PDB file of C-alpha atoms in Angstrom:
ATOM      1  CA  MET A 192       4.048  15.278 -90.534  1.00  0.00           C
ATOM      2  CA  THR A 193       0.243  15.440 -90.511  1.00  0.00           C
ATOM      3  CA  GLY A 194      -2.446  18.046 -90.949  1.00  0.00           C
ATOM      4  CA  THR A 195      -2.822  17.979 -87.188  1.00  0.00           C
ATOM      5  CA  ASP A 196       0.862  18.911 -86.806  1.00  0.00           C
ATOM      6  CA  VAL A 197       0.306  21.945 -89.018  1.00  0.00           C
ATOM      7  CA  ASP A 198      -2.902  22.988 -87.245  1.00  0.00           C
ATOM      8  CA  THR A 199      -1.154  22.659 -83.895  1.00  0.00           C
ATOM      9  CA  ALA A 200       1.719  24.822 -85.088  1.00  0.00           C
ATOM     10  CA  VAL A 201      -0.570  27.535 -86.446  1.00  0.00           C
ATOM     11  CA  ARG A 202      -2.543  27.571 -83.200  1.00  0.00           C
ATOM     12  CA  GLY A 203       0.695  27.717 -81.206  1.00  0.00           C
ATOM     13  CA  LEU A 204       1.982  30.660 -83.225  1.00  0.00           C
ATOM     14  CA  HIS A 205      -1.190  32.645 -82.539  1.00  0.00           C
ATOM     15  CA  THR A 206      -1.329  31.785 -78.828  1.00  0.00           C
ATOM     16  CA  ASP A 207       2.168  31.117 -77.456  1.00  0.00           C
ATOM     17  CA  GLY A 208       4.031  32.708 -80.358  1.00  0.00           C
ATOM     18  CA  ILE A 209       6.095  29.548 -80.925  1.00  0.00           C
ATOM     19  CA  ALA A 210       5.608  25.920 -82.015  1.00  0.00           C
ATOM     20  CA  ALA A 211       7.836  22.964 -82.887  1.00  0.00           C
ATOM     21  CA  LEU A 212       8.052  19.694 -84.784  1.00  0.00           C
ATOM     22  CA  ARG A 213      10.152  17.151 -82.919  1.00  0.00           C
ATOM     23  CA  GLY A 214      12.301  14.879 -85.048  1.00  0.00           C
ATOM     24  CA  ALA A 215      11.752  16.760 -88.305  1.00  0.00           C
ATOM     25  CA  PHE A 216      15.195  15.524 -89.420  1.00  0.00           C
ATOM     26  CA  GLU A 217      17.535  12.749 -88.397  1.00  0.00           C
ATOM     27  CA  PRO A 218      20.232  13.678 -85.849  1.00  0.00           C
ATOM     28  CA  GLU A 219      22.887  12.923 -88.476  1.00  0.00           C
ATOM     29  CA  TRP A 220      21.411  15.682 -90.675  1.00  0.00           C
ATOM     30  CA  ALA A 221      21.833  18.125 -87.798  1.00  0.00           C
ATOM     31  CA  ASP A 222      25.419  16.933 -87.312  1.00  0.00           C
ATOM     32  CA  ARG A 223      26.234  17.848 -90.923  1.00  0.00           C
ATOM     33  CA  LEU A 224      24.547  21.188 -90.383  1.00  0.00           C
ATOM     34  CA  ARG A 225      26.785  21.858 -87.400  1.00  0.00           C
ATOM     35  CA  GLU A 226      29.892  21.045 -89.446  1.00  0.00           C
ATOM     36  CA  ASP A 227      28.873  23.676 -92.016  1.00  0.00           C
ATOM     37  CA  VAL A 228      27.910  26.260 -89.388  1.00  0.00           C
ATOM     38  CA  GLU A 229      31.171  25.881 -87.484  1.00  0.00           C
ATOM     39  CA  ALA A 230      33.224  26.259 -90.677  1.00  0.00           C
ATOM     40  CA  LEU A 231      31.249  29.364 -91.687  1.00  0.00           C
ATOM     41  CA  PHE A 232      31.606  30.808 -88.196  1.00  0.00           C
ATOM     42  CA  ARG A 233      35.384  30.481 -88.332  1.00  0.00           C
ATOM     43  CA  GLU A 234      35.381  32.262 -91.703  1.00  0.00           C
ATOM     44  CA  ALA A 235      33.129  35.052 -90.435  1.00  0.00           C
ATOM     45  CA  MET A 236      35.202  35.692 -87.313  1.00  0.00           C
ATOM     46  CA  ALA A 237      38.348  35.990 -89.415  1.00  0.00           C
ATOM     47  CA  ARG A 238      37.119  38.983 -91.468  1.00  0.00           C
ATOM     48  CA  PRO A 239      35.924  42.495 -90.583  1.00  0.00           C
ATOM     49  CA  ASP A 240      32.130  42.768 -90.159  1.00  0.00           C
ATOM     50  CA  GLY A 241      31.763  39.042 -90.763  1.00  0.00           C
ATOM     51  CA  ALA A 242      29.808  38.502 -87.534  1.00  0.00           C
ATOM     52  CA  ILE A 243      27.833  40.790 -85.252  1.00  0.00           C
ATOM     53  CA  GLY A 244      27.894  40.652 -81.482  1.00  0.00           C
ATOM     54  CA  ARG A 245      24.617  39.977 -79.728  1.00  0.00           C
ATOM     55  CA  GLY A 246      26.085  40.286 -76.273  1.00  0.00           C
ATOM     56  CA  PRO A 247      29.343  39.040 -74.705  1.00  0.00           C
ATOM     57  CA  ASN A 248      30.489  35.763 -76.317  1.00  0.00           C
ATOM     58  CA  ARG A 249      27.398  35.658 -78.537  1.00  0.00           C
ATOM     59  CA  TYR A 250      27.344  36.200 -82.309  1.00  0.00           C
ATOM     60  CA  TYR A 251      25.028  36.234 -85.299  1.00  0.00           C
ATOM     61  CA  VAL A 252      26.129  35.533 -88.872  1.00  0.00           C
ATOM     62  CA  GLU A 253      23.982  35.841 -91.978  1.00  0.00           C
ATOM     63  CA  ILE A 254      25.125  33.475 -94.727  1.00  0.00           C
ATOM     64  CA  HIS A 255      24.613  32.413 -98.336  1.00  0.00           C
ATOM     65  CA  PRO A 256      22.092  29.555 -98.743  1.00  0.00           C
ATOM     66  CA  GLU A 257      24.365  27.507-100.964  1.00  0.00           C
ATOM     67  CA  ARG A 258      26.996  27.284 -98.234  1.00  0.00           C
ATOM     68  CA  ILE A 259      24.642  25.105 -96.147  1.00  0.00           C
ATOM     69  CA  ARG A 260      24.201  21.548 -97.357  1.00  0.00           C
ATOM     70  CA  GLY A 261      20.780  21.220 -95.707  1.00  0.00           C
ATOM     71  CA  PHE A 262      19.250  24.434 -97.064  1.00  0.00           C
ATOM     72  CA  LEU A 263      17.163  22.730 -99.741  1.00  0.00           C
ATOM     73  CA  ASP A 264      16.039  20.025 -97.288  1.00  0.00           C
ATOM     74  CA  LEU A 265      14.868  22.703 -94.868  1.00  0.00           C
ATOM     75  CA  VAL A 266      12.963  24.971 -97.246  1.00  0.00           C
ATOM     76  CA  THR A 267      11.218  22.007 -98.890  1.00  0.00           C
ATOM     77  CA  HIS A 268      10.309  20.207 -95.661  1.00  0.00           C
ATOM     78  CA  PRO A 269       6.516  19.613 -95.801  1.00  0.00           C
ATOM     79  CA  TRP A 270       5.919  21.039 -92.309  1.00  0.00           C
ATOM     80  CA  VAL A 271       7.981  24.179 -92.964  1.00  0.00           C
ATOM     81  CA  ASP A 272       6.189  24.827 -96.249  1.00  0.00           C
ATOM     82  CA  ALA A 273       2.712  24.040 -94.887  1.00  0.00           C
ATOM     83  CA  VAL A 274       3.090  26.238 -91.799  1.00  0.00           C
ATOM     84  CA  ALA A 275       4.479  29.093 -93.889  1.00  0.00           C
ATOM     85  CA  ARG A 276       1.557  28.854 -96.325  1.00  0.00           C
ATOM     86  CA  ALA A 277      -1.004  28.691 -93.540  1.00  0.00           C
ATOM     87  CA  VAL A 278       0.329  31.754 -91.709  1.00  0.00           C
ATOM     88  CA  LEU A 279       1.942  33.893 -94.426  1.00  0.00           C
ATOM     89  CA  GLY A 280       0.056  32.831 -97.541  1.00  0.00           C
ATOM     90  CA  PRO A 281       1.021  30.829-100.635  1.00  0.00           C
ATOM     91  CA  ASP A 282       3.440  33.452-101.968  1.00  0.00           C
ATOM     92  CA  TYR A 283       5.639  33.710 -98.851  1.00  0.00           C
ATOM     93  CA  GLN A 284       9.283  34.622 -99.359  1.00  0.00           C
ATOM     94  CA  VAL A 285      12.459  33.272 -97.746  1.00  0.00           C
ATOM     95  CA  VAL A 286      14.549  36.364 -96.950  1.00  0.00           C
ATOM     96  CA  GLU A 287      17.108  35.257 -94.379  1.00  0.00           C
ATOM     97  CA  ILE A 288      19.354  32.394 -93.424  1.00  0.00           C
ATOM     98  CA  GLY A 289      21.934  32.734 -90.697  1.00  0.00           C
ATOM     99  CA  PHE A 290      22.933  31.361 -87.342  1.00  0.00           C
ATOM    100  CA  ASP A 291      23.305  32.385 -83.710  1.00  0.00           C
ATOM    101  CA  VAL A 292      26.306  31.094 -81.751  1.00  0.00           C
ATOM    102  CA  PRO A 293      26.220  31.484 -77.956  1.00  0.00           C
ATOM    103  CA  LEU A 294      29.738  30.552 -76.881  1.00  0.00           C
ATOM    104  CA  PRO A 295      30.759  29.404 -73.406  1.00  0.00           C
ATOM    105  CA  GLY A 296      30.522  32.433 -71.144  1.00  0.00           C
ATOM    106  CA  ALA A 297      27.677  34.089 -73.057  1.00  0.00           C
ATOM    107  CA  VAL A 298      25.556  36.064 -70.593  1.00  0.00           C
ATOM    108  CA  ALA A 299      21.781  36.463 -70.489  1.00  0.00           C
ATOM    109  CA  GLN A 300      20.503  38.874 -73.121  1.00  0.00           C
ATOM    110  CA  PRO A 301      18.011  41.639 -72.415  1.00  0.00           C
ATOM    111  CA  TRP A 302      14.426  40.766 -73.287  1.00  0.00           C
ATOM    112  CA  HIS A 303      13.779  41.805 -76.883  1.00  0.00           C
ATOM    113  CA  ARG A 304      12.048  41.151 -80.178  1.00  0.00           C
ATOM    114  CA  ASP A 305      13.969  40.961 -83.436  1.00  0.00           C
ATOM    115  CA  PHE A 306      12.436  44.068 -85.061  1.00  0.00           C
ATOM    116  CA  PRO A 307       9.629  46.570 -84.407  1.00  0.00           C
ATOM    117  CA  ALA A 308       6.078  45.273 -84.739  1.00  0.00           C
ATOM    118  CA  PRO A 309       4.391  46.212 -88.033  1.00  0.00           C
ATOM    119  CA  ARG A 310       0.952  47.825 -88.153  1.00  0.00           C
ATOM    120  CA  GLU A 311      -0.636  44.593 -89.442  1.00  0.00           C
ATOM    121  CA  THR A 312       0.340  42.794 -86.260  1.00  0.00           C
ATOM    122  CA  VAL A 313      -0.434  45.540 -83.752  1.00  0.00           C
ATOM    123  CA  GLU A 314      -3.771  46.592 -85.272  1.00  0.00           C
ATOM    124  CA  ASP A 315      -4.992  43.494 -87.106  1.00  0.00           C
ATOM    125  CA  ARG A 316      -3.263  40.727 -85.087  1.00  0.00           C
ATOM    126  CA  ARG A 317      -1.831  39.292 -88.289  1.00  0.00           C
ATOM    127  CA  LEU A 318       1.628  37.705 -88.432  1.00  0.00           C
ATOM    128  CA  THR A 319       3.593  38.801 -91.484  1.00  0.00           C
ATOM    129  CA  SER A 320       6.872  37.013 -90.747  1.00  0.00           C
ATOM    130  CA  LEU A 321       8.165  33.780 -89.240  1.00  0.00           C
ATOM    131  CA  ALA A 322      11.518  32.508 -87.996  1.00  0.00           C
ATOM    132  CA  PHE A 323      12.289  28.786 -88.170  1.00  0.00           C
ATOM    133  CA  ASN A 324      15.053  27.681 -85.787  1.00  0.00           C
ATOM    134  CA  VAL A 325      17.120  24.498 -86.085  1.00  0.00           C
ATOM    135  CA  THR A 326      19.408  23.464 -83.245  1.00  0.00           C
ATOM    136  CA  THR A 327      22.700  21.792 -84.119  1.00  0.00           C
ATOM    137  CA  VAL A 328      23.176  20.290 -80.627  1.00  0.00           C
ATOM    138  CA  ASP A 329      21.139  18.484 -77.998  1.00  0.00           C
ATOM    139  CA  THR A 330      20.424  21.442 -75.732  1.00  0.00           C
ATOM    140  CA  VAL A 331      20.855  21.108 -71.975  1.00  0.00           C
ATOM    141  CA  PRO A 332      20.111  23.760 -69.315  1.00  0.00           C
ATOM    142  CA  GLU A 333      23.794  24.618 -68.804  1.00  0.00           C
ATOM    143  CA  MET A 334      24.129  25.709 -72.468  1.00  0.00           C
ATOM    144  CA  GLY A 335      22.053  28.877 -72.024  1.00  0.00           C
ATOM    145  CA  PRO A 336      18.839  27.774 -73.755  1.00  0.00           C
ATOM    146  CA  PHE A 337      16.503  30.057 -75.653  1.00  0.00           C
ATOM    147  CA  GLU A 338      13.826  31.581 -73.420  1.00  0.00           C
ATOM    148  CA  ILE A 339      10.573  33.000 -74.786  1.00  0.00           C
ATOM    149  CA  ALA A 340       7.669  34.841 -73.124  1.00  0.00           C
ATOM    150  CA  HIS A 341       4.569  33.142 -74.477  1.00  0.00           C
ATOM    151  CA  GLY A 342       1.855  35.319 -75.990  1.00  0.00           C
ATOM    152  CA  THR A 343       3.889  38.517 -76.249  1.00  0.00           C
ATOM    153  CA  GLN A 344       3.924  38.653 -80.045  1.00  0.00           C
ATOM    154  CA  TRP A 345       0.873  40.943 -79.775  1.00  0.00           C
ATOM    155  CA  ASP A 346       2.528  43.545 -77.487  1.00  0.00           C
ATOM    156  CA  ASP A 347       2.482  46.839 -79.394  1.00  0.00           C
ATOM    157  CA  GLY A 348       5.930  47.931 -78.217  1.00  0.00           C
ATOM    158  CA  ALA A 349       5.109  51.638 -78.203  1.00  0.00           C
ATOM    159  CA  ASP A 350       7.448  52.168 -75.241  1.00  0.00           C
ATOM    160  CA  PHE A 351      10.187  49.827 -76.482  1.00  0.00           C
ATOM    161  CA  ASP A 352      13.645  51.246 -77.206  1.00  0.00           C
ATOM    162  CA  HIS A 353      14.058  51.160 -81.012  1.00  0.00           C
ATOM    163  CA  GLY A 354      10.732  49.297 -81.055  1.00  0.00           C
ATOM    164  CA  MET A 355      12.619  46.177 -79.948  1.00  0.00           C
ATOM    165  CA  PHE A 356      13.784  46.436 -76.326  1.00  0.00           C
ATOM    166  CA  PRO A 357      11.106  46.725 -73.610  1.00  0.00           C
ATOM    167  CA  PRO A 358      11.756  48.747 -70.454  1.00  0.00           C
ATOM    168  CA  LYS A 359      13.144  46.868 -67.483  1.00  0.00           C
ATOM    169  CA  SER A 360       9.931  47.627 -65.600  1.00  0.00           C
ATOM    170  CA  ALA A 361       8.242  45.057 -67.885  1.00  0.00           C
ATOM    171  CA  TYR A 362      10.742  42.275 -67.108  1.00  0.00           C
ATOM    172  CA  PRO A 363       8.734  40.699 -64.246  1.00  0.00           C
ATOM    173  CA  ARG A 364       5.828  40.087 -66.624  1.00  0.00           C
ATOM    174  CA  TYR A 365       8.071  38.426 -69.204  1.00  0.00           C
ATOM    175  CA  GLU A 366       9.743  36.296 -66.579  1.00  0.00           C
ATOM    176  CA  GLY A 367       6.307  35.108 -65.458  1.00  0.00           C
ATOM    177  CA  LEU A 368       5.407  34.121 -69.036  1.00  0.00           C
ATOM    178  CA  ALA A 369       8.817  32.686 -69.953  1.00  0.00           C
ATOM    179  CA  ARG A 370       9.523  29.115 -71.010  1.00  0.00           C
ATOM    180  CA  ARG A 371      13.000  27.712 -71.681  1.00  0.00           C
ATOM    181  CA  LYS A 372      13.326  25.485 -74.744  1.00  0.00           C
ATOM    182  CA  LEU A 373      15.541  22.386 -74.838  1.00  0.00           C
ATOM    183  CA  PRO A 374      15.428  21.170 -78.457  1.00  0.00           C
ATOM    184  CA  ARG A 375      17.398  18.185 -79.666  1.00  0.00           C
ATOM    185  CA  ARG A 376      19.216  17.538 -82.931  1.00  0.00           C
ATOM    186  CA  GLY A 377      16.655  17.125 -85.703  1.00  0.00           C
ATOM    187  CA  ASP A 378      13.962  19.294 -84.086  1.00  0.00           C
ATOM    188  CA  VAL A 379      12.654  22.384 -85.895  1.00  0.00           C
ATOM    189  CA  SER A 380      10.779  25.215 -84.205  1.00  0.00           C
ATOM    190  CA  VAL A 381       8.902  28.164 -85.653  1.00  0.00           C
ATOM    191  CA  ARG A 382       8.150  31.442 -83.902  1.00  0.00           C
ATOM    192  CA  SER A 383       7.074  34.964 -84.464  1.00  0.00           C
ATOM    193  CA  ALA A 384      10.240  37.020 -84.128  1.00  0.00           C
ATOM    194  CA  LEU A 385       8.025  39.583 -82.357  1.00  0.00           C
ATOM    195  CA  THR A 386       7.479  37.250 -79.398  1.00  0.00           C
ATOM    196  CA  ILE A 387       9.640  38.628 -76.590  1.00  0.00           C
ATOM    197  CA  HIS A 388      12.636  36.373 -76.005  1.00  0.00           C
ATOM    198  CA  ARG A 389      16.273  36.164 -74.950  1.00  0.00           C
ATOM    199  CA  GLY A 390      19.229  33.834 -74.876  1.00  0.00           C
ATOM    200  CA  THR A 391      20.192  32.808 -71.347  1.00  0.00           C
ATOM    201  CA  ALA A 392      23.668  32.451 -69.845  1.00  0.00           C
ATOM    202  CA  ASN A 393      25.816  29.665 -71.311  1.00  0.00           C
ATOM    203  CA  ARG A 394      27.569  28.127 -68.292  1.00  0.00           C
ATOM    204  CA  SER A 395      28.718  25.028 -70.156  1.00  0.00           C
ATOM    205  CA  GLY A 396      31.975  24.398 -71.973  1.00  0.00           C
ATOM    206  CA  SER A 397      30.236  24.057 -75.351  1.00  0.00           C
ATOM    207  CA  SER A 398      28.783  26.439 -77.915  1.00  0.00           C
ATOM    208  CA  ARG A 399      25.091  26.188 -78.909  1.00  0.00           C
ATOM    209  CA  PRO A 400      24.824  27.045 -82.639  1.00  0.00           C
ATOM    210  CA  VAL A 401      21.285  27.506 -83.981  1.00  0.00           C
ATOM    211  CA  LEU A 402      20.329  27.978 -87.637  1.00  0.00           C
ATOM    212  CA  VAL A 403      17.723  30.666 -88.374  1.00  0.00           C
ATOM    213  CA  LEU A 404      15.512  30.732 -91.481  1.00  0.00           C
ATOM    214  CA  GLY A 405      13.496  33.942 -91.915  1.00  0.00           C
ATOM    215  CA  LEU A 406      10.302  34.202 -93.988  1.00  0.00           C
ATOM    216  CA  VAL A 407       7.892  37.052 -94.763  1.00  0.00           C
ATOM    217  CA  ALA A 408       4.487  37.327 -96.390  1.00  0.00           C
ATOM    218  CA  ALA A 409       4.310  38.530 -99.990  1.00  0.00           C
ATOM    219  CA  GLY A 410       4.612  42.303-100.270  1.00  0.00           C
ATOM    220  CA  VAL A 411       6.304  42.808 -96.902  1.00  0.00           C
ATOM    221  CA  GLU A 412       9.251  45.167 -97.166  1.00  0.00           C
ATOM    222  CA  ASN A 413      12.503  43.761 -95.819  1.00  0.00           C
ATOM    223  CA  ASP A 414      15.580  45.944 -95.429  1.00  0.00           C
ATOM    224  CA  ARG A 415      17.204  44.002 -92.584  1.00  0.00           C
ATOM    225  CA  ASN A 416      18.447  41.053 -94.596  1.00  0.00           C
ATOM    226  CA  ASP A 417      20.343  40.463 -97.812  1.00  0.00           C
ATOM    227  CA  LEU A 418      19.743  36.984 -99.165  1.00  0.00           C
ATOM    228  CA  VAL A 419      22.144  36.376-102.046  1.00  0.00           C
ATOM    229  CA  VAL A 420      22.652  33.336-104.284  1.00  0.00           C
ATOM    230  CA  SER A 421      24.900  32.719-107.250  1.00  0.00           C
ATOM    231  CA  ARG A 422      23.356  32.460-110.681  1.00  0.00           C
ATOM    232  CA  ALA A 423      24.609  28.894-111.106  1.00  0.00           C
ATOM    233  CA  TYR A 424      23.022  27.800-107.813  1.00  0.00           C
ATOM    234  CA  HIS A 425      19.777  29.645-108.578  1.00  0.00           C
ATOM    235  CA  GLU A 426      19.438  27.875-111.904  1.00  0.00           C
ATOM    236  CA  ARG A 427      19.831  24.456-110.258  1.00  0.00           C
ATOM    237  CA  LEU A 428      17.042  25.023-107.737  1.00  0.00           C
ATOM    238  CA  PRO A 429      13.576  23.553-108.312  1.00  0.00           C
ATOM    239  CA  ASP A 430      11.053  26.042-109.692  1.00  0.00           C
ATOM    240  CA  GLU A 431       8.942  25.892-106.519  1.00  0.00           C
ATOM    241  CA  VAL A 432      11.960  26.881-104.408  1.00  0.00           C
ATOM    242  CA  ARG A 433      12.996  29.742-106.692  1.00  0.00           C
ATOM    243  CA  ALA A 434       9.450  31.096-106.464  1.00  0.00           C
ATOM    244  CA  HIS A 435       9.829  31.507-102.690  1.00  0.00           C
ATOM    245  CA  LEU A 436      13.328  33.021-102.602  1.00  0.00           C
ATOM    246  CA  GLY A 437      13.370  36.758-101.943  1.00  0.00           C
ATOM    247  CA  CYS A 438      16.980  37.083-103.020  1.00  0.00           C
ATOM    248  CA  ARG A 439      19.510  38.839-105.188  1.00  0.00           C
ATOM    249  CA  VAL A 440      21.125  36.713-107.898  1.00  0.00           C
ATOM    250  CA  VAL A 441      24.772  37.466-108.649  1.00  0.00           C
ATOM    251  CA  ASP A 442      27.411  36.024-110.921  1.00  0.00           C
ATOM    252  CA  GLU A 443      29.857  35.483-108.055  1.00  0.00           C
ATOM    253  CA  LEU A 444      29.328  35.444-104.302  1.00  0.00           C
ATOM    254  CA  GLU A 445      31.094  37.946-102.065  1.00  0.00           C
ATOM    255  CA  PRO A 446      31.303  37.904 -98.248  1.00  0.00           C
ATOM    256  CA  LEU A 447      28.235  39.412 -96.583  1.00  0.00           C
ATOM    257  CA  VAL A 448      28.476  42.462 -94.330  1.00  0.00           C
ATOM    258  CA  GLN A 449      26.174  42.016 -91.346  1.00  0.00           C
ATOM    259  CA  LYS A 450      23.363  44.576 -91.004  1.00  0.00           C
ATOM    260  CA  HIS A 451      21.855  44.204 -87.521  1.00  0.00           C
ATOM    261  CA  THR A 452      23.661  47.257 -86.133  1.00  0.00           C
ATOM    262  CA  ILE A 453      21.131  48.582 -83.574  1.00  0.00           C
ATOM    263  CA  GLU A 454      20.571  45.174 -82.052  1.00  0.00           C
ATOM    264  CA  GLY A 455      24.297  44.556 -81.921  1.00  0.00           C
ATOM    265  CA  LEU A 456      24.972  47.808 -80.116  1.00  0.00           C
ATOM    266  CA  VAL A 457      22.285  47.238 -77.506  1.00  0.00           C
ATOM    267  CA  MET A 458      23.126  43.582 -76.968  1.00  0.00           C
ATOM    268  CA  GLY A 459      26.835  44.294 -76.784  1.00  0.00           C
ATOM    269  CA  ALA A 460      26.328  46.964 -74.156  1.00  0.00           C
ATOM    270  CA  THR A 461      24.300  44.749 -71.836  1.00  0.00           C
ATOM    271  CA  ASP A 462      25.919  42.521 -69.196  1.00  0.00           C
TER     272      ASP A 462
END
């Protein structure tokens, strides 16, 4: 990781709305990540409200950081920290960790952003949040790769349903700007969650789990996520990590109830 890598990422976030660092981790690290994600997915699917549908055969699960062996590696990676500081400022906060699982048979999602655009982005063209994505598989076209419409993080979304879902009349523009991403194990990408995107149809026989790490600038209100850590885990973390965790600290962890209800309803209703 070099200063040039960071500058390139910052420039990519402000132009395309997405950037990546190839080979940020060894493939074996990603293999361990997949083991943890698959175990947590089985747990989530076995309890009420443990996972939320994001379309047919597609789920999202928010999780506790300490249940992922690679959490500390990810939040302390020099590129992750440097990009977050450059875009969000030195007091950025980690507010979300979860994963998307497009299973075999998942259909193409509607074009969307992950939440309505804040005033700072629409009026001042300032990004106040970032999403880092980590694939757990070597992605191939048949797996329904992530597709993102470059440059659309600045769309104001005034005519979007719930501020998130653009009208179908806008789809031709997004399709003209769209790029499909084929990351490999060990790659890390970063995007503005406001950049219009969708998961495409998974026509393979394999799932495509992707870890999501969500960050916001200091002072940004966040009522969509509930990052929770146990007191024992919190006390073991390095001071510099604790300073960036926008979390609740509890004596004992309890299963999380997923919160993304509007997105789940719209995604689930779309074929």
